[in-house]
CSV table of C-alpha atoms and ligand atoms in Angstrom, one decimal:
chain,number,residue,atom,x,y,z
A,1,UNK,CA,15.2,-8.2,-27.0
A,2,UNK,CA,14.5,-8.6,-23.3
A,3,UNK,CA,13.4,-6.0,-20.9
A,4,UNK,CA,15.9,-5.9,-18.0
A,5,UNK,CA,14.9,-4.3,-14.7
A,6,UNK,CA,16.8,-3.4,-11.6
A,7,UNK,CA,14.9,-5.1,-8.7
A,8,UNK,CA,15.4,-3.4,-5.3
A,9,UNK,CA,14.4,-6.7,-3.7
A,10,UNK,CA,17.2,-8.8,-5.3
A,11,UNK,CA,19.5,-5.8,-5.6
A,12,UNK,CA,20.3,-6.8,-9.2
A,13,UNK,CA,19.1,-6.5,-12.8
A,14,UNK,CA,16.7,-9.2,-13.8
A,15,UNK,CA,14.8,-10.1,-17.0
A,16,UNK,CA,11.2,-9.1,-16.8
A,17,UNK,CA,8.7,-12.0,-16.9
A,18,UNK,CA,5.1,-11.2,-15.8
A,19,UNK,CA,3.0,-13.7,-13.8
A,20,UNK,CA,0.5,-14.0,-16.7
A,21,UNK,CA,2.0,-13.7,-20.2
A,22,UNK,CA,1.1,-10.5,-21.8
A,23,UNK,CA,-0.4,-8.9,-18.7
A,24,UNK,CA,1.2,-6.6,-16.1
A,25,UNK,CA,-0.2,-5.6,-12.8
A,26,UNK,CA,1.4,-2.5,-11.4
A,27,UNK,CA,0.8,-0.6,-8.1
A,28,UNK,CA,2.2,2.9,-7.3
A,29,UNK,CA,2.1,4.5,-3.8
A,30,UNK,CA,0.4,7.8,-4.4
A,31,UNK,CA,0.1,11.1,-2.7
A,32,UNK,CA,-0.9,12.0,0.8
A,33,UNK,CA,-3.4,14.7,-0.1
A,34,UNK,CA,-2.7,17.7,2.1
A,35,UNK,CA,-1.1,20.2,-0.3
A,36,UNK,CA,-0.4,20.9,-3.9
A,37,UNK,CA,2.0,18.5,-5.6
A,38,UNK,CA,5.6,19.5,-6.1
A,39,UNK,CA,8.2,18.5,-8.7
A,40,UNK,CA,9.2,15.5,-6.6
A,41,UNK,CA,5.7,14.1,-6.9
A,42,UNK,CA,5.7,15.0,-10.6
A,43,UNK,CA,8.9,12.9,-11.1
A,44,UNK,CA,7.3,9.9,-9.4
A,45,UNK,CA,4.1,10.2,-11.4
A,46,UNK,CA,5.8,10.9,-14.8
A,47,UNK,CA,8.4,8.1,-14.4
A,48,UNK,CA,5.8,5.4,-13.8
A,49,UNK,CA,3.5,6.9,-16.4
A,50,UNK,CA,6.2,6.4,-19.0
A,51,UNK,CA,7.1,2.9,-17.7
A,52,UNK,CA,3.4,2.0,-18.1
A,53,UNK,CA,3.3,3.5,-21.6
A,54,UNK,CA,6.5,1.7,-22.5
A,55,UNK,CA,5.2,-1.7,-21.3
A,56,UNK,CA,2.1,-1.1,-23.5
A,57,UNK,CA,4.3,-0.2,-26.4
A,58,UNK,CA,6.0,-3.5,-26.0
A,59,UNK,CA,2.6,-5.1,-26.3
A,60,UNK,CA,1.6,-5.8,-22.6
A,61,UNK,CA,-1.8,-5.1,-21.3
A,62,UNK,CA,-1.1,-3.1,-18.1
A,63,UNK,CA,-3.4,-2.6,-15.1
A,64,UNK,CA,-2.1,0.4,-13.2
A,65,UNK,CA,-3.3,1.4,-9.8
A,66,UNK,CA,-2.3,4.4,-7.7
A,67,UNK,CA,-3.8,5.3,-4.3
A,68,UNK,CA,-4.6,8.5,-2.5
A,69,UNK,CA,-3.8,8.5,1.2
A,70,UNK,CA,-6.7,10.5,2.5
A,71,UNK,CA,-6.4,9.6,6.2
A,72,UNK,CA,-3.3,11.1,7.8
A,73,UNK,CA,-2.2,13.4,10.6
A,74,UNK,CA,-0.9,15.9,8.1
A,75,UNK,CA,-4.3,16.2,6.4
A,76,UNK,CA,-6.0,16.4,9.8
A,77,UNK,CA,-3.6,19.2,10.9
A,78,UNK,CA,-4.4,21.2,7.8
A,79,UNK,CA,-8.1,20.7,8.3
A,80,UNK,CA,-7.8,21.9,11.9
A,81,UNK,CA,-5.9,25.0,10.9
A,82,UNK,CA,-8.5,25.8,8.2
A,83,UNK,CA,-11.5,25.0,10.4
A,84,UNK,CA,-12.7,22.4,7.9
A,85,UNK,CA,-12.8,18.6,7.6
A,86,UNK,CA,-10.2,16.0,6.6
A,87,UNK,CA,-12.5,15.0,3.8
A,88,UNK,CA,-12.8,18.5,2.4
A,89,UNK,CA,-9.0,19.0,2.5
A,90,UNK,CA,-8.4,15.7,0.8
A,91,UNK,CA,-11.1,16.4,-1.9
A,92,UNK,CA,-9.5,19.7,-2.7
A,93,UNK,CA,-6.0,18.4,-3.2
A,94,UNK,CA,-7.2,15.3,-5.1
A,95,UNK,CA,-8.9,17.7,-7.5
A,96,UNK,CA,-5.7,19.7,-7.8
A,97,UNK,CA,-3.7,16.5,-8.3
A,98,UNK,CA,-5.8,15.6,-11.3
A,99,UNK,CA,-5.5,19.1,-12.8
A,100,UNK,CA,-1.7,19.2,-12.4
A,101,UNK,CA,-1.1,15.7,-13.7
A,102,UNK,CA,-3.4,16.2,-16.7
A,103,UNK,CA,-1.2,19.2,-17.6
A,104,UNK,CA,1.9,17.1,-17.3
A,105,UNK,CA,0.3,14.5,-19.6
A,106,UNK,CA,0.2,11.8,-16.9
A,107,UNK,CA,-2.4,9.3,-18.0
A,108,UNK,CA,-5.0,8.5,-15.4
A,109,UNK,CA,-4.5,5.2,-13.5
A,110,UNK,CA,-7.1,2.4,-14.0
A,111,UNK,CA,-8.3,3.1,-10.4
A,112,UNK,CA,-7.5,5.4,-7.5
A,113,UNK,CA,-8.4,3.6,-4.3
A,114,UNK,CA,-8.5,5.7,-1.2
A,115,UNK,CA,-8.0,4.8,2.4
A,116,UNK,CA,-11.5,6.1,3.3
A,117,UNK,CA,-13.0,3.7,0.6
A,118,UNK,CA,-11.0,0.7,1.7
A,119,UNK,CA,-11.9,0.4,5.4
A,120,UNK,CA,-13.5,-3.0,5.1
A,121,UNK,CA,-10.5,-4.5,3.4
A,122,UNK,CA,-8.1,-2.9,5.9
A,123,UNK,CA,-10.1,-4.2,8.9
A,124,UNK,CA,-10.2,-7.7,7.4
A,125,UNK,CA,-6.5,-7.7,6.9
A,126,UNK,CA,-5.7,-6.4,10.4
A,127,UNK,CA,-8.1,-9.1,11.8
A,128,UNK,CA,-6.3,-11.8,9.7
A,129,UNK,CA,-2.9,-10.7,11.0
A,130,UNK,CA,-4.2,-10.8,14.5
A,131,UNK,CA,-5.6,-14.3,14.0
A,132,UNK,CA,-2.3,-15.5,12.6
A,133,UNK,CA,-0.4,-14.0,15.5
A,134,UNK,CA,1.4,-11.2,13.7
A,135,UNK,CA,-0.6,-8.4,15.3
A,136,UNK,CA,-1.7,-7.6,18.8
A,137,UNK,CA,-4.2,-5.1,20.2
A,138,UNK,CA,-2.9,-2.6,22.8
A,139,UNK,CA,-5.0,0.0,24.5
A,140,UNK,CA,-7.3,0.7,21.5
A,141,UNK,CA,-4.5,0.4,19.0
A,142,UNK,CA,-3.3,-2.6,17.0
A,143,UNK,CA,0.4,-3.2,16.3
A,144,UNK,CA,2.3,-5.4,13.9
A,145,UNK,CA,4.8,-7.5,15.6
A,146,UNK,CA,7.9,-7.2,13.4
A,147,UNK,CA,9.9,-9.9,15.1
A,148,UNK,CA,7.3,-12.5,14.2
A,149,UNK,CA,8.0,-11.9,10.5
A,150,UNK,CA,11.4,-13.5,9.8
A,151,UNK,CA,11.8,-11.9,6.4
A,152,UNK,CA,11.6,-8.4,7.9
A,153,UNK,CA,14.2,-6.2,6.3
A,154,UNK,CA,14.6,-8.2,3.1
A,155,UNK,CA,13.7,-5.2,0.8
A,156,UNK,CA,15.7,-2.5,2.5
A,157,UNK,CA,18.5,-4.7,3.7
A,158,UNK,CA,18.1,-3.4,7.2
A,159,UNK,CA,18.4,-5.8,10.0
A,160,UNK,CA,16.3,-5.3,13.1
A,161,UNK,CA,19.3,-6.0,15.4
A,162,UNK,CA,21.3,-3.3,13.7
A,163,UNK,CA,18.4,-0.9,13.9
A,164,UNK,CA,18.1,-1.8,17.6
A,165,UNK,CA,21.7,-1.0,18.2
A,166,UNK,CA,21.2,2.3,16.4
A,167,UNK,CA,18.3,3.1,18.7
A,168,UNK,CA,20.3,1.9,21.8
A,169,UNK,CA,17.6,-0.6,22.3
A,170,UNK,CA,15.7,2.0,24.2
A,171,UNK,CA,12.1,2.9,24.0
A,172,UNK,CA,11.7,6.6,23.0
A,173,UNK,CA,9.8,8.2,25.8
A,174,UNK,CA,8.6,11.1,23.8
A,175,UNK,CA,6.7,8.7,21.5
A,176,UNK,CA,3.2,8.4,23.1
A,177,UNK,CA,2.7,5.1,21.2
A,178,UNK,CA,6.0,3.6,22.5
A,179,UNK,CA,4.6,2.4,25.8
A,180,UNK,CA,1.8,0.5,23.9
A,181,UNK,CA,4.3,-1.5,21.8
A,182,UNK,CA,5.9,-4.8,22.7
A,183,UNK,CA,8.9,-3.8,20.7
A,184,UNK,CA,10.1,-0.3,19.6
A,185,UNK,CA,10.0,-1.4,15.9
A,186,UNK,CA,6.4,-2.6,15.9
A,187,UNK,CA,4.2,-0.3,13.9
A,188,UNK,CA,0.5,0.7,14.1
A,189,UNK,CA,-2.0,-1.1,11.9
A,190,UNK,CA,-4.9,0.6,13.6
A,191,UNK,CA,-5.0,3.6,15.9
A,192,UNK,CA,-7.6,4.2,18.6
A,193,UNK,CA,-9.8,7.3,18.1
A,194,UNK,CA,-8.7,10.6,19.6
A,195,UNK,CA,-11.5,13.0,20.5
A,196,UNK,CA,-12.5,15.4,17.7
A,197,UNK,CA,-10.9,13.3,15.0
A,198,UNK,CA,-12.6,11.2,12.3
A,199,UNK,CA,-12.9,7.6,13.3
A,200,UNK,CA,-14.5,4.4,12.1
A,201,UNK,CA,-16.0,1.4,13.9
A,202,UNK,CA,-13.9,-1.7,14.2
A,203,UNK,CA,-13.5,-4.9,16.3
A,204,UNK,CA,-10.9,-2.9,18.4
A,205,UNK,CA,-13.2,0.1,19.0
A,206,UNK,CA,-13.5,3.4,17.2
A,207,UNK,CA,-10.3,4.4,15.3
A,208,UNK,CA,-8.5,4.8,12.0
A,209,UNK,CA,-6.0,2.8,10.0
A,210,UNK,CA,-2.3,3.3,10.0
A,211,UNK,CA,-0.6,4.3,6.8
A,212,UNK,CA,1.2,1.1,5.7
A,213,UNK,CA,-1.9,-1.2,6.0
A,214,UNK,CA,-3.9,0.8,3.4
A,215,UNK,CA,-1.5,-0.1,0.6
A,216,UNK,CA,-1.5,-3.8,1.5
A,217,UNK,CA,-5.3,-3.8,1.5
A,218,UNK,CA,-5.6,-1.9,-1.7
A,219,UNK,CA,-3.1,-4.0,-3.6
A,220,UNK,CA,-5.0,-7.1,-2.6
A,221,UNK,CA,-8.4,-5.6,-3.4
A,222,UNK,CA,-7.4,-4.1,-6.8
A,223,UNK,CA,-4.8,-6.5,-8.1
A,224,UNK,CA,-4.7,-9.7,-6.0
A,225,UNK,CA,-2.3,-11.4,-3.6
A,226,UNK,CA,0.8,-11.2,-5.8
A,227,UNK,CA,1.5,-8.5,-8.4
A,228,UNK,CA,4.1,-8.0,-11.0
A,229,UNK,CA,5.5,-4.6,-10.3
A,230,UNK,CA,5.3,-2.4,-7.1
A,231,UNK,CA,6.7,1.1,-7.5
A,232,UNK,CA,7.2,4.3,-5.6
A,233,UNK,CA,9.9,6.8,-4.6
A,234,UNK,CA,13.1,5.5,-3.0
A,235,UNK,CA,12.1,7.3,0.2
A,236,UNK,CA,9.4,4.7,0.7
A,237,UNK,CA,11.6,1.6,0.7
A,238,UNK,CA,11.9,1.8,4.5
A,239,UNK,CA,9.8,1.6,6.4
A,240,UNK,CA,6.7,1.9,4.1
A,241,UNK,CA,7.4,-0.9,1.6
A,242,UNK,CA,9.2,-3.1,4.1
A,243,UNK,CA,6.0,-2.9,6.2
A,244,UNK,CA,3.8,-3.5,3.2
A,245,UNK,CA,5.7,-6.7,2.6
A,246,UNK,CA,5.5,-7.7,6.2
A,247,UNK,CA,1.8,-7.2,6.3
A,248,UNK,CA,0.8,-8.8,3.0
A,249,UNK,CA,3.2,-11.7,3.0
A,250,UNK,CA,2.4,-12.7,6.6
A,251,UNK,CA,-1.3,-12.7,5.7
A,252,UNK,CA,-1.1,-14.6,2.4
A,253,UNK,CA,2.1,-16.5,2.6
A,254,UNK,CA,2.9,-15.4,-0.9
A,255,UNK,CA,5.2,-12.7,-2.4
A,256,UNK,CA,3.5,-9.3,-2.6
A,257,UNK,CA,5.3,-8.2,-5.7
A,258,UNK,CA,7.9,-9.9,-8.0
A,259,UNK,CA,9.6,-6.6,-9.0
A,260,UNK,CA,10.1,-3.6,-6.6
A,261,UNK,CA,11.2,-0.5,-8.5
A,262,UNK,CA,12.0,2.8,-7.0
A,263,UNK,CA,12.6,6.2,-8.5
A,264,UNK,CA,15.3,8.6,-7.2
A,265,UNK,CA,14.4,11.8,-5.4
A,266,UNK,CA,14.2,15.3,-6.7
A,267,UNK,CA,16.6,17.2,-4.4
A,268,UNK,CA,17.2,20.8,-3.5
A,269,UNK,CA,20.7,21.6,-2.3
A,270,UNK,CA,21.2,18.0,-1.5
A,271,UNK,CA,18.0,17.5,0.4
A,272,UNK,CA,14.8,15.7,-0.6
A,273,UNK,CA,12.2,18.2,-2.0
A,274,UNK,CA,9.5,17.7,0.5
A,275,UNK,CA,6.2,19.2,1.7
A,276,UNK,CA,7.3,18.6,5.2
A,277,UNK,CA,10.6,20.4,4.8
A,278,UNK,CA,9.0,23.3,2.9
A,279,UNK,CA,11.8,23.4,0.2
A,280,UNK,CA,9.4,22.6,-2.6
A,281,UNK,CA,8.3,24.2,-5.8
A,282,UNK,CA,4.7,23.2,-6.8
A,283,UNK,CA,3.9,22.0,-10.3
A,284,UNK,CA,1.6,25.0,-10.6
A,285,UNK,CA,4.5,27.4,-9.9
A,286,UNK,CA,6.7,25.5,-12.4
A,287,UNK,CA,4.1,25.5,-15.1
A,288,UNK,CA,3.7,29.2,-14.8
A,289,UNK,CA,7.3,29.5,-16.1
A,290,UNK,CA,8.0,26.3,-18.1
A,291,UNK,CA,6.3,24.2,-20.7
A,292,UNK,CA,5.0,21.0,-19.1
A,293,UNK,CA,6.8,18.9,-21.7
A,294,UNK,CA,10.1,20.6,-20.7
A,295,UNK,CA,9.4,19.4,-17.2
A,296,UNK,CA,8.7,15.9,-18.5
A,297,UNK,CA,11.9,16.1,-20.5
A,298,UNK,CA,13.9,17.1,-17.4
A,299,UNK,CA,12.6,14.1,-15.6
A,300,UNK,CA,13.2,11.6,-18.5
A,301,UNK,CA,16.7,13.0,-19.2
A,302,UNK,CA,17.9,11.5,-15.9
A,303,UNK,CA,18.3,7.8,-15.1
A,304,UNK,CA,15.1,7.2,-13.1
A,305,UNK,CA,16.9,5.7,-10.1
A,306,UNK,CA,19.4,8.5,-9.6
A,307,UNK,CA,18.6,11.8,-7.8
A,308,UNK,CA,17.8,15.0,-9.8
A,309,UNK,CA,19.1,18.2,-8.3
A,310,UNK,CA,16.5,20.9,-9.0
A,311,UNK,CA,17.8,24.0,-10.7
A,312,UNK,CA,16.5,26.7,-13.1
A,313,UNK,CA,19.5,25.9,-15.4
A,314,UNK,CA,18.4,22.3,-15.6
A,315,UNK,CA,14.9,23.3,-16.6
A,316,UNK,CA,16.2,25.8,-19.1
A,317,UNK,CA,18.3,23.1,-20.7
A,318,UNK,CA,15.3,20.8,-20.8
A,319,UNK,CA,13.3,23.7,-22.4
A,320,UNK,CA,15.9,24.0,-25.2
A,321,UNK,CA,15.7,20.2,-25.6
A,322,UNK,CA,12.0,20.3,-25.9
A,323,UNK,CA,12.2,23.1,-28.6
A,324,UNK,CA,14.5,20.8,-30.6
A,325,UNK,CA,12.0,17.9,-30.4
A,326,UNK,CA,9.1,20.3,-31.1
A,327,UNK,CA,10.8,21.5,-34.3
A,328,UNK,CA,11.3,17.9,-35.4
A,329,UNK,CA,7.7,17.0,-34.5
A,330,UNK,CA,6.3,20.0,-36.5
A,331,UNK,CA,8.1,18.8,-39.7
A,332,UNK,CA,5.3,16.5,-40.8
A,333,UNK,CA,2.5,19.0,-40.0
A,334,UNK,CA,4.3,21.7,-42.0
A,335,UNK,CA,5.8,19.8,-44.9
A,336,UNK,CA,4.0,16.5,-45.4
A,337,UNK,CA,0.7,15.9,-47.1
A,338,UNK,CA,-1.9,15.0,-44.4
A,339,UNK,CA,-2.6,11.6,-45.9
A,340,UNK,CA,1.0,10.3,-46.0
A,341,UNK,CA,1.2,6.7,-44.9
A,342,UNK,CA,2.1,6.1,-41.2
A,343,UNK,CA,5.1,3.9,-41.7
A,344,UNK,CA,7.9,3.8,-39.1
A,345,UNK,CA,11.5,2.8,-39.3
A,346,UNK,CA,12.0,-0.5,-37.5
A,347,UNK,CA,15.7,0.0,-37.2
A,348,UNK,CA,15.3,3.2,-35.3
A,349,UNK,CA,12.6,1.7,-33.1
A,350,UNK,CA,15.0,-1.2,-32.4
A,351,UNK,CA,17.7,1.3,-31.3
A,352,UNK,CA,15.1,3.0,-29.0
A,353,UNK,CA,14.1,-0.3,-27.5
A,354,UNK,CA,17.6,-1.5,-27.0
A,355,UNK,CA,18.3,1.6,-24.9
A,356,UNK,CA,15.1,1.6,-22.9
A,357,UNK,CA,15.0,-2.2,-22.4
A,358,UNK,CA,18.1,-1.7,-20.2
A,359,UNK,CA,16.4,-0.7,-16.9
A,360,UNK,CA,14.2,2.0,-18.5
A,361,UNK,CA,17.1,4.0,-19.9
A,362,UNK,CA,14.8,6.8,-21.2
A,363,UNK,CA,17.7,9.1,-21.7
A,364,UNK,CA,19.2,6.6,-24.1
A,365,UNK,CA,15.9,6.4,-25.9
A,366,UNK,CA,15.7,10.2,-26.1
A,367,UNK,CA,19.1,10.3,-27.8
A,368,UNK,CA,17.5,8.4,-30.7
A,369,UNK,CA,14.6,10.9,-30.8
A,370,UNK,CA,16.9,13.9,-30.8
A,371,UNK,CA,18.9,12.4,-33.6
A,372,UNK,CA,15.7,12.2,-35.8
A,373,UNK,CA,14.4,15.6,-34.6
A,374,UNK,CA,17.7,17.4,-35.5
A,375,UNK,CA,17.7,15.9,-39.0
A,376,UNK,CA,14.1,16.9,-39.6
A,377,UNK,CA,14.8,20.4,-38.3
A,378,UNK,CA,17.7,20.7,-40.8
A,379,UNK,CA,15.6,19.4,-43.6
A,380,UNK,CA,12.7,21.6,-42.7
A,381,UNK,CA,15.0,24.6,-42.9
A,382,UNK,CA,16.3,23.3,-46.3
A,383,UNK,CA,12.7,23.2,-47.5
A,384,UNK,CA,11.9,26.6,-46.2
A,385,UNK,CA,15.0,28.3,-47.6
A,386,UNK,CA,16.0,26.3,-50.6
A,387,UNK,CA,12.8,24.6,-51.5
A,388,UNK,CA,14.3,21.1,-51.4
A,389,UNK,CA,15.7,18.5,-49.0
A,390,UNK,CA,19.0,16.5,-49.0
A,391,UNK,CA,17.2,13.2,-48.6
A,392,UNK,CA,14.0,12.1,-50.3
A,393,UNK,CA,10.7,13.2,-48.7
A,394,UNK,CA,9.3,9.6,-48.4
A,395,UNK,CA,12.3,8.6,-46.2
A,396,UNK,CA,11.8,11.8,-44.1
A,397,UNK,CA,8.1,10.9,-43.7
A,398,UNK,CA,9.1,7.5,-42.3
A,399,UNK,CA,11.5,9.2,-39.8
A,400,UNK,CA,8.8,11.7,-38.8
A,401,UNK,CA,6.3,9.0,-38.1
A,402,UNK,CA,8.9,7.2,-36.1
A,403,UNK,CA,9.6,10.3,-34.1
A,404,UNK,CA,5.8,10.9,-33.5
A,405,UNK,CA,5.3,7.3,-32.4
A,406,UNK,CA,8.3,7.2,-30.0
A,407,UNK,CA,7.6,10.6,-28.6
A,408,UNK,CA,4.1,9.4,-27.7
A,409,UNK,CA,5.6,6.4,-25.8
A,410,UNK,CA,7.4,9.0,-23.6
A,411,UNK,CA,4.3,11.1,-23.3
A,412,UNK,CA,5.9,13.9,-25.3
A,413,UNK,CA,3.1,14.5,-27.7
A,414,UNK,CA,3.0,17.9,-29.3
A,415,UNK,CA,-0.4,19.6,-29.2
A,416,UNK,CA,-1.7,19.5,-32.8
A,417,UNK,CA,-2.2,23.3,-32.8
A,418,UNK,CA,1.5,23.8,-32.3
A,419,UNK,CA,2.0,21.9,-35.5
A,420,UNK,CA,-0.4,24.0,-37.5
A,421,UNK,CA,-2.8,21.1,-38.2
A,422,UNK,CA,-6.5,21.6,-37.5
A,423,UNK,CA,-7.3,21.8,-33.8
A,424,UNK,CA,-9.4,18.9,-32.6
A,425,UNK,CA,-12.8,19.8,-31.1
A,426,UNK,CA,-12.2,17.3,-28.3
A,427,UNK,CA,-14.7,15.0,-26.7
A,428,UNK,CA,-18.4,15.7,-27.7
A,429,UNK,CA,-21.0,17.0,-25.2
A,430,UNK,CA,-23.0,13.9,-25.7
A,431,UNK,CA,-20.0,11.7,-24.8
A,432,UNK,CA,-19.4,13.8,-21.7
A,433,UNK,CA,-23.0,13.5,-20.6
A,434,UNK,CA,-22.8,9.8,-21.1
A,435,UNK,CA,-19.7,9.5,-18.9
A,436,UNK,CA,-21.3,11.7,-16.2
A,437,UNK,CA,-24.3,9.3,-16.2
A,438,UNK,CA,-21.9,6.3,-15.8
A,439,UNK,CA,-20.1,8.1,-13.0
A,440,UNK,CA,-23.4,8.9,-11.2
A,441,UNK,CA,-24.3,5.2,-11.4
A,442,UNK,CA,-20.9,4.2,-10.2
A,443,UNK,CA,-21.2,6.5,-7.2
A,444,UNK,CA,-24.7,5.2,-6.4
A,445,UNK,CA,-23.2,1.7,-6.4
A,446,UNK,CA,-20.4,3.0,-4.0
A,447,UNK,CA,-17.9,2.1,-6.8
A,448,UNK,CA,-15.7,5.1,-6.0
A,449,UNK,CA,-12.7,3.7,-7.9
A,450,UNK,CA,-14.8,3.8,-11.1
A,451,UNK,CA,-16.3,7.2,-10.4
A,452,UNK,CA,-12.8,8.6,-9.7
A,453,UNK,CA,-11.5,7.0,-12.9
A,454,UNK,CA,-14.3,8.6,-15.0
A,455,UNK,CA,-13.5,12.0,-13.4
A,456,UNK,CA,-9.8,11.5,-14.3
A,457,UNK,CA,-10.6,10.4,-17.8
A,458,UNK,CA,-12.6,13.5,-18.4
A,459,UNK,CA,-10.0,15.7,-16.7
A,460,UNK,CA,-7.3,14.4,-19.0
A,461,UNK,CA,-9.5,15.6,-21.9
A,462,UNK,CA,-9.8,19.1,-20.4
A,463,UNK,CA,-13.2,18.6,-18.8
A,464,UNK,CA,-13.8,19.6,-15.2
A,465,UNK,CA,-16.7,18.2,-13.3
A,466,UNK,CA,-18.5,20.2,-10.7
A,467,UNK,CA,-20.7,18.2,-8.3
A,468,UNK,CA,-23.7,20.2,-7.1
A,469,UNK,CA,-26.1,19.6,-4.3
A,470,UNK,CA,-28.9,17.1,-5.2
A,471,UNK,CA,-26.6,14.8,-7.2
A,472,UNK,CA,-26.4,17.1,-10.2
A,473,UNK,CA,-23.0,17.3,-12.0
A,474,UNK,CA,-22.1,20.2,-14.2
A,475,UNK,CA,-19.1,20.3,-16.5
A,476,UNK,CA,-16.7,22.9,-17.9
A,477,UNK,CA,-14.4,22.6,-20.8
A,478,UNK,CA,-10.8,24.1,-20.4
A,479,UNK,CA,-10.5,27.4,-22.2
A,480,UNK,CA,-14.3,28.0,-22.3
B,1,ATP,N1,11.3,14.8,-3.6
B,1,ATP,C1,10.7,13.7,-4.2
B,1,ATP,N2,11.3,13.2,-5.3
B,1,ATP,C2,10.7,12.1,-5.9
B,1,ATP,N3,9.6,11.5,-5.5
B,1,ATP,C3,9.0,12.0,-4.4
B,1,ATP,C4,9.6,13.1,-3.7
B,1,ATP,N4,8.8,13.4,-2.6
B,1,ATP,C5,7.8,12.5,-2.6
B,1,ATP,N5,7.9,11.6,-3.6
B,1,ATP,C6,7.1,10.5,-4.0
B,1,ATP,O1,5.8,10.9,-4.2
B,1,ATP,C7,4.8,9.9,-3.8
B,1,ATP,C8,3.8,10.5,-2.9
B,1,ATP,O2,4.5,11.0,-1.7
B,1,ATP,P1,3.8,11.5,-0.4
B,1,ATP,O3,2.5,12.2,-0.7
B,1,ATP,O4,3.8,10.5,0.6
B,1,ATP,O5,4.8,12.7,-0.2
B,1,ATP,P2,5.5,12.9,1.1
B,1,ATP,O6,6.9,12.2,1.0
B,1,ATP,O7,4.7,12.7,2.3
B,1,ATP,O8,5.7,14.4,0.9
B,1,ATP,P3,6.7,15.2,1.6
B,1,ATP,O9,7.9,14.4,2.0
B,1,ATP,O10,6.9,16.2,0.5
B,1,ATP,O11,6.0,15.8,2.8
B,1,ATP,C9,5.7,8.8,-3.2
B,1,ATP,O12,5.8,7.8,-4.1
B,1,ATP,C10,7.0,9.5,-2.9
B,1,ATP,O13,8.0,8.6,-2.9
B,2,ZN,ZN1,2.1,2.4,-0.3
């Protein structure tokens, strides 16, 4: 069975072949941290979390990187309004991100690079582009010259000349950057410092990086010049991903990514759910009303490239679906001896794979899970009310193990306490202290990717770290 993916770059379905057999490098454009995450962000994070889990289920070793954009006008504005710093706002919402995603069962990435931790790489890349003639300084800023890159538009299918016609070929006079650009479609790689705003030293003077360049620098630093899969929401195809390609490929002369995959938007009344538009529901608000796994099911029930229209009815239907799965998942905990052998049904797994292998058709995979869950629910009722089942218990045990295994692939694990099995104590205090020690050392070595990863790893296990003055880190276990 071959995994087939729809590649935005080629606009068609292609068999998936990684650069190095058995290994997949994957980069996801993450959150601009100036507010709580909403259901749209949840969709992006859950979809790519499940793609990563599925690739691992197929036997690939996946290195998965997701960034935090922690330098941005929107973060600065919030900091100004709250009389605090950009770093403090970013830190607060990064923390909130980890809390929300842990609740949704999103596994932590292997590293979370941030713009503020990648400045050397960003400056090197801007310098390289300038040396190669793709970038020019202008009054403290540095711009990318899109017309120098002949492949510009290859991802989005937009042609500069059509764009130009759309913009009447005129320079917009209300854009203060416009007069600094040689061409209206050039974009900023580096922006000169404005007074009162955070800035960094550079060959072009004090300033800060533009948005697109950070991802090009992070991909290169974390995964190399060419990666297997670059993902993000479809709203990023143009200009963000188009610009990433222009920057990276002009610098290296190599393809940035072989497969470009994009998830559809969560919409509200036909419009993108968006922080900027204010039409959003935060993950926190949602989880006050709905089970996190119902939210996951809502997301996985739709083809990942299609839009989802947000509605309470949709979430209610997903909640009902989750209850059905839950009943199937509880069968083994209620009715099977704890030591029953973990054998799965290859034929059912094959059907699951056949569905999902076609461009991550998770809804098709879920249909197999529901079929098993409904049978187990029926047989559970038979056992409770008549003391016997229609089919033999050993066969049901195999189906149950299959359901548990495939649910895990989709991140739809049921907490053990919902299945009436002993509740696990979780990670030990000694292991937590050990990880805190490793994190302190990583921070000392300025390896922030590693220290963020350890924080996320602990968060996923319900442990919150509290950094105190003097380099002391305390911890709290959820529910204590
Ligand atoms: N409504 C949505 N549906 C699906 N994915 C989304 C949605 N909004 C943002 N994303 C995705 O979430 C990730 C992080 O987005 P980012 O923080 O840049 O949000 P944003 O688009 O700036 O926020 P907003 O538009 O809400 O102000 C990106 O991959 C983006 O494509
Ligand atoms: Zn990006």
